[in-house]
Coordinates of C-alpha atoms in Angstrom, one line a residue:
M1 CA -37.2 40.5 -16.5
N2 CA -38.1 44.1 -15.6
R3 CA -41.2 44.1 -13.4
R4 CA -43.0 46.7 -15.5
N5 CA -42.3 44.6 -18.6
F6 CA -43.4 41.5 -16.7
I7 CA -46.7 43.2 -15.8
E8 CA -47.2 44.5 -19.4
Q9 CA -46.5 41.1 -20.8
L10 CA -49.1 39.6 -18.5
S11 CA -51.7 42.1 -19.8
V12 CA -51.0 41.1 -23.4
S13 CA -51.2 37.4 -22.7
S14 CA -54.3 37.4 -20.6
G15 CA -56.4 40.4 -21.7
A16 CA -58.5 42.3 -19.2
A17 CA -58.9 40.8 -15.8
L18 CA -60.5 41.8 -12.5
T19 CA -58.3 44.1 -10.4
A20 CA -58.0 42.6 -7.0
P21 CA -57.5 44.6 -3.8
L22 CA -53.9 45.0 -2.5
L23 CA -53.1 43.8 1.0
T24 CA -49.6 44.9 2.0
F25 CA -46.3 45.5 0.1
S26 CA -42.8 46.6 1.0
G27 CA -40.6 47.7 -2.0
E28 CA -40.2 49.9 -5.0
S29 CA -42.9 52.0 -6.5
H30 CA -45.7 49.6 -5.7
A31 CA -48.4 52.3 -6.0
Q32 CA -47.2 53.3 -9.5
A33 CA -47.3 49.6 -10.6
S34 CA -50.7 49.3 -9.1
G35 CA -51.9 52.3 -11.0
L36 CA -50.6 50.8 -14.2
L37 CA -52.4 47.5 -13.5
N38 CA -55.6 49.4 -12.7
R39 CA -55.4 51.2 -16.0
L40 CA -54.9 47.9 -17.8
G41 CA -57.7 46.2 -15.9
Q42 CA -55.1 43.7 -14.7
A43 CA -55.3 41.7 -11.5
E44 CA -52.6 41.9 -8.9
R45 CA -52.5 40.7 -5.3
A46 CA -49.9 41.4 -2.7
A47 CA -49.0 40.0 0.7
D48 CA -46.1 39.6 3.1
V49 CA -45.4 36.1 1.7
V50 CA -46.6 34.2 -1.3
I51 CA -46.6 30.4 -1.0
A52 CA -46.9 28.3 -4.1
G53 CA -48.4 24.9 -3.3
G54 CA -51.0 24.0 -0.8
G55 CA -49.6 20.6 0.3
L56 CA -48.6 19.8 3.9
G57 CA -45.5 22.0 3.8
G58 CA -47.4 24.9 2.2
C59 CA -50.2 24.7 4.8
A60 CA -47.7 24.5 7.7
A61 CA -45.7 27.5 6.3
A62 CA -48.9 29.5 5.9
L63 CA -50.2 28.8 9.4
A64 CA -46.8 29.6 10.9
A65 CA -46.7 32.9 9.1
L66 CA -50.3 33.7 9.8
R67 CA -50.0 33.1 13.6
N68 CA -47.1 35.5 13.5
R69 CA -49.3 38.2 11.9
L70 CA -48.1 38.1 8.3
T71 CA -50.5 38.3 5.4
V72 CA -50.3 35.3 3.1
I73 CA -51.3 34.3 -0.4
M74 CA -51.3 30.6 -1.0
T75 CA -51.8 29.0 -4.5
E76 CA -52.8 25.4 -5.1
E77 CA -53.1 23.6 -8.4
T78 CA -56.0 21.4 -7.4
D79 CA -59.2 22.2 -5.6
W80 CA -58.0 20.5 -2.3
I81 CA -55.2 21.7 0.0
G82 CA -53.3 19.1 2.0
G83 CA -51.0 17.5 -0.5
Q84 CA -50.1 13.9 0.1
M85 CA -52.6 13.6 3.0
T86 CA -55.6 14.6 0.9
Q87 CA -55.3 15.2 -2.9
Q88 CA -52.8 12.4 -3.2
G89 CA -54.8 10.0 -1.1
V90 CA -52.0 8.8 1.2
P91 CA -52.6 8.3 5.0
P92 CA -49.7 9.6 7.0
D93 CA -46.5 7.6 7.1
E94 CA -45.1 8.3 10.6
H95 CA -42.7 7.1 13.2
Q96 CA -43.5 5.1 16.3
W97 CA -43.2 8.0 18.7
I98 CA -45.5 10.4 16.9
E99 CA -48.2 10.5 19.6
T100 CA -45.9 12.2 22.1
H101 CA -42.9 13.7 20.4
G102 CA -40.9 13.9 17.2
A103 CA -43.2 16.4 15.4
T104 CA -44.4 20.0 15.9
Q105 CA -47.3 20.7 18.2
L106 CA -49.3 22.1 15.3
Y107 CA -48.9 18.8 13.4
R108 CA -50.2 17.0 16.5
D109 CA -53.1 19.4 16.6
L110 CA -53.9 18.4 13.1
R111 CA -53.9 14.8 14.0
T112 CA -56.1 15.5 17.1
G113 CA -58.4 17.5 14.9
I114 CA -58.8 14.5 12.6
R115 CA -59.7 12.2 15.4
D116 CA -62.1 14.7 16.9
Y117 CA -63.8 15.2 13.6
Y118 CA -64.7 11.5 13.5
K119 CA -65.8 11.6 17.1
Q120 CA -68.0 14.6 16.5
H121 CA -69.5 13.7 13.1
Y122 CA -69.4 9.9 12.7
P123 CA -71.4 7.1 14.4
L124 CA -68.5 5.5 16.1
T125 CA -68.9 2.6 18.5
D126 CA -68.6 3.6 22.2
A127 CA -65.2 1.9 22.4
A128 CA -63.9 3.8 19.3
K129 CA -65.3 7.1 20.6
A130 CA -63.6 6.6 23.9
S131 CA -60.2 5.8 22.4
K132 CA -57.6 8.5 22.9
F133 CA -55.6 7.1 19.9
L134 CA -58.5 6.4 17.6
N135 CA -57.4 4.9 14.2
P136 CA -60.5 5.1 12.0
G137 CA -59.1 2.6 9.5
D138 CA -57.0 0.5 11.8
G139 CA -54.5 0.5 8.9
A140 CA -51.2 -1.2 9.4
V141 CA -49.2 1.6 7.9
S142 CA -50.0 4.3 10.5
R143 CA -51.5 5.0 13.9
L144 CA -53.9 7.3 12.1
C145 CA -55.4 6.0 8.9
H146 CA -58.3 8.2 7.7
E147 CA -60.2 9.4 4.7
P148 CA -58.6 12.2 2.7
K149 CA -61.7 14.4 3.0
V150 CA -61.5 14.5 6.8
A151 CA -58.0 15.8 6.8
L152 CA -59.2 18.4 4.2
A153 CA -62.0 19.5 6.5
V154 CA -59.7 19.9 9.5
L155 CA -57.1 21.9 7.4
Q156 CA -59.9 24.1 6.2
Q157 CA -61.0 24.7 9.7
M158 CA -57.5 25.7 10.7
M159 CA -57.4 28.1 7.8
A160 CA -60.9 29.5 8.1
P161 CA -60.4 32.3 10.7
Y162 CA -57.5 33.8 8.6
Q163 CA -59.5 33.6 5.4
S164 CA -62.4 35.3 7.1
S165 CA -60.3 38.2 8.3
G166 CA -58.6 38.6 5.0
Q167 CA -55.2 37.8 6.4
L168 CA -55.1 34.7 4.1
T169 CA -55.9 34.6 0.4
L170 CA -56.2 31.0 -0.9
L171 CA -56.2 30.7 -4.7
L172 CA -57.3 27.1 -5.5
E173 CA -56.9 25.7 -9.0
H174 CA -54.1 28.2 -9.7
K175 CA -50.7 27.3 -11.2
I176 CA -47.6 29.5 -11.2
T177 CA -46.4 30.0 -14.8
S178 CA -43.6 32.6 -14.6
A179 CA -41.6 34.8 -12.3
D180 CA -40.1 38.3 -12.3
V181 CA -36.6 38.1 -10.8
Q182 CA -34.0 40.8 -10.3
G183 CA -30.6 39.6 -9.2
D184 CA -30.9 37.4 -6.2
K185 CA -34.5 38.3 -5.4
V186 CA -37.9 37.2 -6.7
R187 CA -40.2 40.3 -7.1
A188 CA -43.4 38.7 -8.5
L189 CA -45.0 35.5 -9.7
K190 CA -47.7 35.1 -12.3
A191 CA -50.5 32.6 -11.5
I192 CA -53.1 31.4 -13.9
S193 CA -56.5 30.1 -12.9
Q194 CA -56.9 26.6 -14.4
R195 CA -60.7 27.1 -14.3
T196 CA -61.1 30.5 -16.0
G197 CA -57.7 31.1 -17.6
K198 CA -57.3 34.5 -15.9
E199 CA -53.9 35.5 -14.8
T200 CA -52.8 37.4 -11.7
V201 CA -49.5 38.9 -10.6
L202 CA -48.6 38.0 -7.0
T203 CA -46.1 40.3 -5.2
A204 CA -44.4 40.0 -1.8
P205 CA -41.2 40.5 0.0
Y206 CA -40.9 36.7 0.4
F207 CA -41.8 33.6 -1.6
V208 CA -42.1 30.0 -0.7
D209 CA -41.8 27.0 -3.1
A210 CA -44.1 24.4 -1.5
T211 CA -45.0 22.8 -4.9
E212 CA -44.7 19.0 -5.2
L213 CA -42.0 19.1 -7.9
G214 CA -40.1 22.3 -6.9
D215 CA -41.6 24.2 -9.8
L216 CA -40.5 27.7 -8.7
L217 CA -36.8 26.7 -8.9
P218 CA -36.4 26.7 -12.7
L219 CA -38.9 29.6 -13.0
T220 CA -36.9 31.8 -10.7
G221 CA -33.4 30.7 -11.9
T222 CA -32.7 29.2 -8.4
E223 CA -29.9 26.6 -8.6
F224 CA -31.1 23.0 -8.1
V225 CA -30.3 19.4 -8.6
T226 CA -32.4 16.4 -9.6
G227 CA -32.0 12.7 -9.5
A228 CA -29.1 10.7 -8.1
E229 CA -25.7 12.2 -7.2
A230 CA -22.5 10.2 -7.7
R231 CA -20.7 8.6 -4.8
S232 CA -17.6 10.6 -5.6
E233 CA -19.6 13.8 -5.0
T234 CA -21.5 12.9 -1.8
R235 CA -19.4 10.1 -0.3
E236 CA -22.6 8.3 0.4
L237 CA -22.5 4.6 0.9
H238 CA -25.6 3.8 -1.1
A239 CA -25.0 6.4 -3.9
P240 CA -24.3 5.1 -7.4
D241 CA -20.9 5.3 -9.0
K242 CA -22.3 7.6 -11.7
A243 CA -24.6 10.6 -11.3
D244 CA -28.0 10.4 -13.1
P245 CA -30.1 13.6 -13.0
N246 CA -33.1 11.7 -14.5
N247 CA -33.0 8.8 -11.9
C248 CA -36.0 9.6 -9.7
Q249 CA -38.3 7.5 -7.6
A250 CA -41.6 6.1 -8.9
F251 CA -44.8 8.1 -8.4
T252 CA -48.2 6.6 -7.7
V253 CA -51.8 7.4 -8.6
C254 CA -53.8 6.2 -5.6
F255 CA -57.4 5.1 -5.4
A256 CA -59.9 3.7 -2.8
M257 CA -62.2 0.7 -2.8
D258 CA -64.5 -1.2 -0.6
Y259 CA -66.0 -4.7 -0.7
I260 CA -69.6 -5.9 -1.0
A261 CA -69.7 -9.7 -0.7
G262 CA -71.8 -11.4 -3.3
A263 CA -72.1 -8.3 -5.5
N264 CA -70.6 -7.6 -8.9
H265 CA -68.8 -4.3 -9.3
V266 CA -66.3 -5.2 -11.9
I267 CA -65.3 -2.1 -13.9
D268 CA -64.9 -2.0 -17.7
K269 CA -61.5 -3.5 -18.7
P270 CA -59.0 -0.7 -18.8
K271 CA -57.7 0.0 -22.3
D272 CA -54.1 -0.7 -21.3
Y273 CA -54.9 -3.8 -19.2
A274 CA -53.2 -6.2 -21.6
F275 CA -50.0 -4.2 -21.3
W276 CA -50.0 -3.8 -17.5
R277 CA -51.1 -7.4 -17.0
N278 CA -47.9 -8.7 -18.5
Y279 CA -45.6 -5.9 -17.4
S280 CA -42.5 -6.5 -15.3
P281 CA -40.6 -3.5 -13.9
K282 CA -37.2 -3.0 -15.6
V283 CA -35.0 -2.7 -12.5
T284 CA -31.8 -4.0 -11.1
P285 CA -31.7 -6.3 -9.1
A286 CA -34.6 -7.9 -11.0
W287 CA -38.2 -7.6 -9.8
S288 CA -39.8 -10.7 -8.5
G289 CA -41.9 -11.3 -11.6
K290 CA -45.0 -9.5 -13.0
L291 CA -46.0 -6.3 -11.4
L292 CA -49.7 -7.3 -11.1
D293 CA -49.1 -10.1 -8.7
L294 CA -49.0 -10.8 -4.9
S295 CA -45.3 -11.2 -5.0
Y296 CA -42.9 -8.2 -5.0
S297 CA -39.3 -7.4 -4.1
N298 CA -38.6 -7.2 -0.4
P299 CA -37.4 -3.6 0.0
K300 CA -34.6 -4.5 2.4
T301 CA -33.3 -7.7 0.9
L302 CA -34.7 -7.5 -2.7
E303 CA -35.6 -11.1 -2.6
P304 CA -39.1 -12.2 -3.8
K305 CA -41.6 -11.7 -1.0
Q306 CA -45.2 -13.0 -0.9
L307 CA -48.1 -10.8 0.1
G308 CA -51.6 -11.7 1.1
F309 CA -55.0 -10.3 0.1
H310 CA -58.5 -10.7 1.5
P311 CA -61.0 -7.8 1.2
E312 CA -62.8 -8.8 4.4
G313 CA -59.7 -8.1 6.4
I314 CA -59.2 -11.7 7.3
A315 CA -55.7 -12.7 8.3
T316 CA -53.6 -14.2 5.5
G317 CA -51.2 -16.3 7.6
D318 CA -47.8 -14.8 8.0
K319 CA -48.3 -12.6 4.9
L320 CA -49.3 -9.0 5.1
N321 CA -52.9 -8.6 4.0
L322 CA -52.7 -5.7 1.6
W323 CA -56.3 -4.9 2.2
N324 CA -55.4 -3.9 5.8
Y325 CA -52.3 -2.0 4.8
R326 CA -53.7 1.4 4.0
R327 CA -57.3 0.8 5.2
V328 CA -58.9 4.2 5.9
I329 CA -62.3 2.9 7.3
S330 CA -62.6 -0.2 9.5
K331 CA -66.3 -0.9 9.8
A332 CA -65.6 -2.4 13.2
N333 CA -65.0 1.1 14.6
F334 CA -68.5 2.3 13.6
K335 CA -72.0 1.3 14.7
P336 CA -73.4 -1.8 13.0
G337 CA -74.8 -1.1 9.6
T338 CA -72.9 2.1 9.0
Y339 CA -70.6 0.5 6.5
A340 CA -71.2 -2.5 4.3
G341 CA -67.5 -3.1 4.3
D342 CA -64.2 -1.6 5.0
V343 CA -62.7 1.1 2.8
S344 CA -59.1 0.6 1.8
G345 CA -56.7 3.0 0.1
V346 CA -54.3 1.6 -2.6
N347 CA -50.8 2.9 -2.6
W348 CA -49.0 -0.4 -3.1
P349 CA -45.8 -1.7 -4.9
Q350 CA -48.2 -2.9 -7.6
N351 CA -49.2 0.6 -8.7
D352 CA -45.9 2.4 -8.5
Y353 CA -45.1 3.9 -11.9
N354 CA -41.4 4.3 -12.8
A355 CA -41.7 4.4 -16.6
G356 CA -41.5 8.2 -16.8
N357 CA -40.1 11.1 -14.8
L358 CA -42.4 14.0 -14.0
I359 CA -39.6 16.3 -13.0
G360 CA -38.8 18.6 -15.9
A361 CA -41.4 16.8 -18.2
S362 CA -43.1 18.9 -20.8
E363 CA -46.8 19.5 -20.2
K364 CA -47.5 16.9 -22.9
D365 CA -45.2 14.3 -21.3
F366 CA -46.5 15.1 -17.8
K367 CA -50.1 14.3 -18.9
K368 CA -48.9 11.2 -20.7
Y369 CA -47.1 9.7 -17.7
V370 CA -50.0 10.5 -15.4
E371 CA -52.4 8.9 -17.7
Q372 CA -50.3 5.8 -18.0
A373 CA -50.0 5.7 -14.2
K374 CA -53.8 6.0 -14.0
Q375 CA -54.1 3.1 -16.4
L376 CA -51.8 1.1 -14.2
S377 CA -54.0 1.8 -11.1
L378 CA -57.2 0.9 -12.9
S379 CA -55.5 -2.2 -14.2
L380 CA -54.6 -3.2 -10.7
L381 CA -58.2 -2.7 -9.6
Y382 CA -59.5 -4.8 -12.5
W383 CA -57.0 -7.5 -11.7
L384 CA -58.1 -7.6 -8.1
Q385 CA -61.7 -7.9 -9.2
T386 CA -61.1 -10.6 -11.9
E387 CA -57.8 -12.5 -11.5
A388 CA -56.3 -12.1 -8.0
P389 CA -55.8 -15.5 -6.4
R390 CA -58.2 -16.3 -3.6
P391 CA -57.5 -18.4 -0.5
D392 CA -60.3 -20.8 -1.7
G393 CA -58.4 -21.5 -5.0
G394 CA -60.7 -19.2 -7.0
Q395 CA -59.8 -16.0 -8.9
G396 CA -60.9 -12.4 -8.5
W397 CA -63.1 -10.6 -6.1
P398 CA -66.0 -9.1 -8.1
G399 CA -67.5 -7.5 -5.0
I400 CA -64.6 -5.0 -4.8
R401 CA -66.2 -1.6 -5.5
F402 CA -64.4 1.4 -6.8
R403 CA -64.9 4.4 -4.5
P404 CA -64.5 7.7 -6.5
D405 CA -66.2 9.6 -3.7
V406 CA -63.3 9.0 -1.3
M407 CA -60.8 10.7 -3.6
G408 CA -63.2 13.4 -4.7
S409 CA -62.4 13.3 -8.4
E410 CA -64.3 12.7 -11.6
D411 CA -62.3 9.6 -12.6
G412 CA -62.2 8.2 -9.1
L413 CA -58.4 8.4 -8.8
A414 CA -56.4 10.7 -6.6
K415 CA -56.5 14.3 -7.7
Y416 CA -52.7 14.5 -8.0
P417 CA -50.1 11.8 -8.2
Y418 CA -48.3 10.8 -5.0
V419 CA -44.8 12.4 -5.7
R420 CA -41.8 11.0 -3.7
E421 CA -39.1 13.1 -5.2
S422 CA -38.6 16.7 -6.4
R423 CA -36.1 19.2 -7.7
R424 CA -33.8 20.1 -4.7
I425 CA -32.2 23.4 -4.0
K426 CA -28.4 23.8 -4.0
A427 CA -28.4 24.6 -0.4
V428 CA -26.1 26.3 2.1
F429 CA -25.9 22.9 3.7
T430 CA -26.8 19.5 2.3
V431 CA -27.9 16.6 4.4
L432 CA -25.9 13.5 3.5
E433 CA -26.3 9.8 4.2
E434 CA -23.4 10.1 6.7
H435 CA -25.5 12.4 8.8
V436 CA -28.6 10.2 9.1
G437 CA -28.0 6.7 7.7
A438 CA -27.2 4.1 10.4
E439 CA -24.5 2.2 8.6
N440 CA -22.8 5.2 6.9
R441 CA -23.0 7.1 10.2
A442 CA -21.2 4.2 12.0
M443 CA -18.5 4.3 9.4
I444 CA -17.9 8.0 10.1
T445 CA -18.1 7.9 13.9
G446 CA -16.6 4.5 14.5
K447 CA -19.5 3.7 16.8
K448 CA -21.8 0.7 16.0
E449 CA -23.9 0.8 19.1
G450 CA -25.6 3.8 20.6
N451 CA -25.0 5.7 17.4
T452 CA -27.0 8.9 16.8
S453 CA -27.6 11.1 13.8
A454 CA -25.5 14.2 13.3
D455 CA -26.2 17.0 15.7
F456 CA -26.9 20.2 13.8
P457 CA -26.4 23.4 15.8
D458 CA -28.8 25.2 13.5
S459 CA -31.6 22.6 14.0
V460 CA -35.1 24.0 13.3
G461 CA -37.1 20.7 13.6
V462 CA -36.9 16.9 13.9
G463 CA -38.2 13.9 12.1
Y464 CA -37.7 10.2 11.6
Y465 CA -38.3 7.5 9.0
H466 CA -36.1 4.8 7.5
I467 CA -34.4 5.7 4.2
D468 CA -37.0 4.4 1.8
L469 CA -36.5 4.9 -2.0
H470 CA -39.0 3.2 -4.3
P471 CA -38.0 1.7 -7.7
S472 CA -36.8 4.5 -9.9
T473 CA -36.9 5.8 -13.4
G474 CA -33.2 5.0 -13.7
G475 CA -33.8 1.3 -13.1
N476 CA -33.0 0.9 -9.4
N477 CA -35.0 -1.5 -7.4
Y478 CA -35.8 -0.5 -3.8
I479 CA -33.1 1.2 -1.8
D480 CA -34.3 0.7 1.8
F481 CA -32.2 0.8 5.0
S482 CA -32.0 2.0 8.5
S483 CA -31.7 5.6 9.6
M484 CA -31.8 7.3 13.0
P485 CA -34.0 10.0 14.4
F486 CA -32.7 13.2 12.8
Q487 CA -32.8 17.0 12.9
I488 CA -33.7 19.4 10.2
P489 CA -30.8 21.9 9.7
L490 CA -31.7 25.4 8.8
G491 CA -28.9 25.4 6.3
A492 CA -30.8 22.8 4.2
L493 CA -33.7 25.3 3.9
L494 CA -31.5 28.1 2.5
P495 CA -30.6 28.4 -1.2
K496 CA -27.0 29.3 -1.7
R497 CA -27.8 32.5 -3.6
M498 CA -31.5 33.5 -3.6
E499 CA -32.4 35.8 -0.8
N500 CA -36.2 35.7 -0.5
L501 CA -37.2 32.3 -1.9
L502 CA -37.4 29.3 0.4
P503 CA -38.3 25.6 -0.1
A504 CA -41.1 24.0 1.9
N505 CA -41.6 20.5 0.5
K506 CA -39.3 17.8 -0.8
N507 CA -37.2 20.4 -2.5
I508 CA -34.8 21.2 0.5
G509 CA -31.1 20.5 0.6
T510 CA -31.1 16.7 0.7
T511 CA -29.6 14.2 -1.7
H512 CA -31.4 11.5 -3.7
I513 CA -30.6 9.2 -0.8
T514 CA -31.5 11.3 2.2
N515 CA -34.7 12.5 0.5
G516 CA -35.8 9.0 1.3
C517 CA -36.3 9.9 5.0
Y518 CA -37.1 13.6 4.8
R519 CA -40.1 13.2 2.4
L520 CA -42.8 11.9 4.8
H521 CA -45.8 13.7 6.1
P522 CA -44.7 15.0 9.5
V523 CA -41.3 15.9 8.2
E524 CA -42.7 17.9 5.3
W525 CA -45.0 19.6 7.8
S526 CA -42.0 20.4 10.1
I527 CA -40.1 21.8 7.2
G528 CA -43.0 24.1 6.1
E529 CA -43.6 25.3 9.6
A530 CA -40.0 26.2 10.2
V531 CA -39.9 28.1 6.9
G532 CA -43.1 30.0 7.8
M533 CA -41.5 31.0 11.1
L534 CA -38.2 31.9 9.3
V535 CA -40.1 34.3 6.9
A536 CA -41.9 35.9 9.9
Y537 CA -38.7 36.3 11.9
S538 CA -36.7 37.7 8.9
F539 CA -39.5 40.0 8.0
N540 CA -39.7 41.5 11.5
K541 CA -35.9 41.7 12.0
K542 CA -35.4 43.1 8.6
V543 CA -32.7 40.6 7.7
I544 CA -32.4 38.1 4.9
P545 CA -33.1 34.5 6.0
R546 CA -29.5 33.4 5.4
A547 CA -28.3 36.0 8.0
V548 CA -30.3 34.2 10.7
R549 CA -28.0 31.2 10.3
E550 CA -24.8 33.2 9.9
K551 CA -25.2 35.3 13.1
E552 CA -25.1 33.3 16.3
Q553 CA -27.2 35.7 18.2
L554 CA -30.0 35.7 15.6
L555 CA -29.9 31.9 15.3
G556 CA -30.2 31.4 19.1
D557 CA -33.0 33.9 19.2
F558 CA -34.8 32.3 16.3
Q559 CA -34.5 28.8 17.8
K560 CA -35.9 30.1 21.1
L561 CA -38.8 31.6 19.3
I562 CA -39.7 28.5 17.3
R563 CA -39.4 26.3 20.4
S564 CA -41.8 28.6 22.2
Q565 CA -44.3 28.0 19.4
G566 CA -44.2 24.2 19.7
I567 CA -41.4 23.3 17.3
E568 CA -39.0 20.6 18.7
T569 CA -35.4 21.1 17.6
N570 CA -33.9 18.1 19.5
W571 CA -34.9 14.5 20.2
P572 CA -35.1 13.6 23.9
K573 CA -31.9 12.2 25.3
A574 CA -32.0 8.4 25.7

């Protein structure tokens, strides 16, 4: 669409809106366009880079660009930045070396900031305050389980100086609705305030898609893929025989709860409880039984596996006590009387929703699937309160209390669904299972012991997590198997065609399979930080991002730069 027509169309659709000050702009007749907007009473904002999506990748990209003196506009659909760590209510899933290496220095600064926030503002016990590696919730899933609002506070602190100086403009509760594209370049985006309905044109030399579902890709005509690729296409050991673009991982609407012994905090029966109480996931191999149960499919073997549950954190034999799994507050870490009980976050197999695909869904279907997922989560809570088997032979724990304040939302559930899979760019280079999967890699290299992931000469970051795909909309049960510590290749961050649009979330050049290890908190952060640095480097060198990979001297110079700013590009040698 012609940019003038794009702006004029905006004026018709939104009416008069407040004209915002311009920051910086490089490109054609910007002053003329600004004059037109002023005459129309239309808002426009400009910066060196526009980042759509305020999740972990978006925040990391923004901070990297900001520390390299670019101006940034970042939009976020909800009123919380932080993505899966905050608005989605998921404590960080991380690898076992996270305290010392395998992530960027900035990500470790975030983790240190979260610990320091508790030490400065909460009544911790002396032992907890003295702990270098404080884990406020002592959750089993991570070395740092914490409340979403604490991560939000720390991220806001990290952003605050740039907002105060005007270098960063943060547009909360704004959604990108359309794009102005000419050839292989994005020239502008249109954002709508979900609170006021006002629309704003956002212009920049560079744009970053850090949305949870890769929303900018279809809006800008950027080539992308969704769902599962066929084995004939990727040669991946665990890929299906037939491609299925609609086969995507389950998403989850998380919530939080605590427990007050002897009290009755049973919620009203959810309207869809009868449905979810008798529901069994339609997956192959078959699920262990009903979804609302303490049995599930072992992700690695797919055999039925028993789980334990006791809301006082008491051990449940050799079974994992789900209460402790994603616990974000352990009252034992705080002075006596601070908490009546622990606070536990719920992102479990029992509230994974795989009956609808958010990617590409109409607005109506998106709302329908999210509402059904919310009903599933509320049904799980009600089941725990009224029917869950107790060690003493009874049923239900009525003292379980719903904690809306922890998620900061009106309905008490997470502000946004926890999304595991997105649209993915058709990239200059695609990460395959043979690059990072232990078994597939051994088949390629002929080495079964001492095997390592592929060495990418264009590495711009590192990460690690096992390949973990949850039950899918296409009817797959878990796909879960070993991977190896891996690198993030620059080629996977570059669309094949578009010159000034970059991905910074789960929308990079992975496959359905390898997305399963590139989707976790520290990896998303590393992707975003590398992208923010790439934008700054390309901006200053006056080259397109793809040229940084294509020219050996530029690539070496860029890798030296990012390493100097705390980004690891290689794992330590064994």
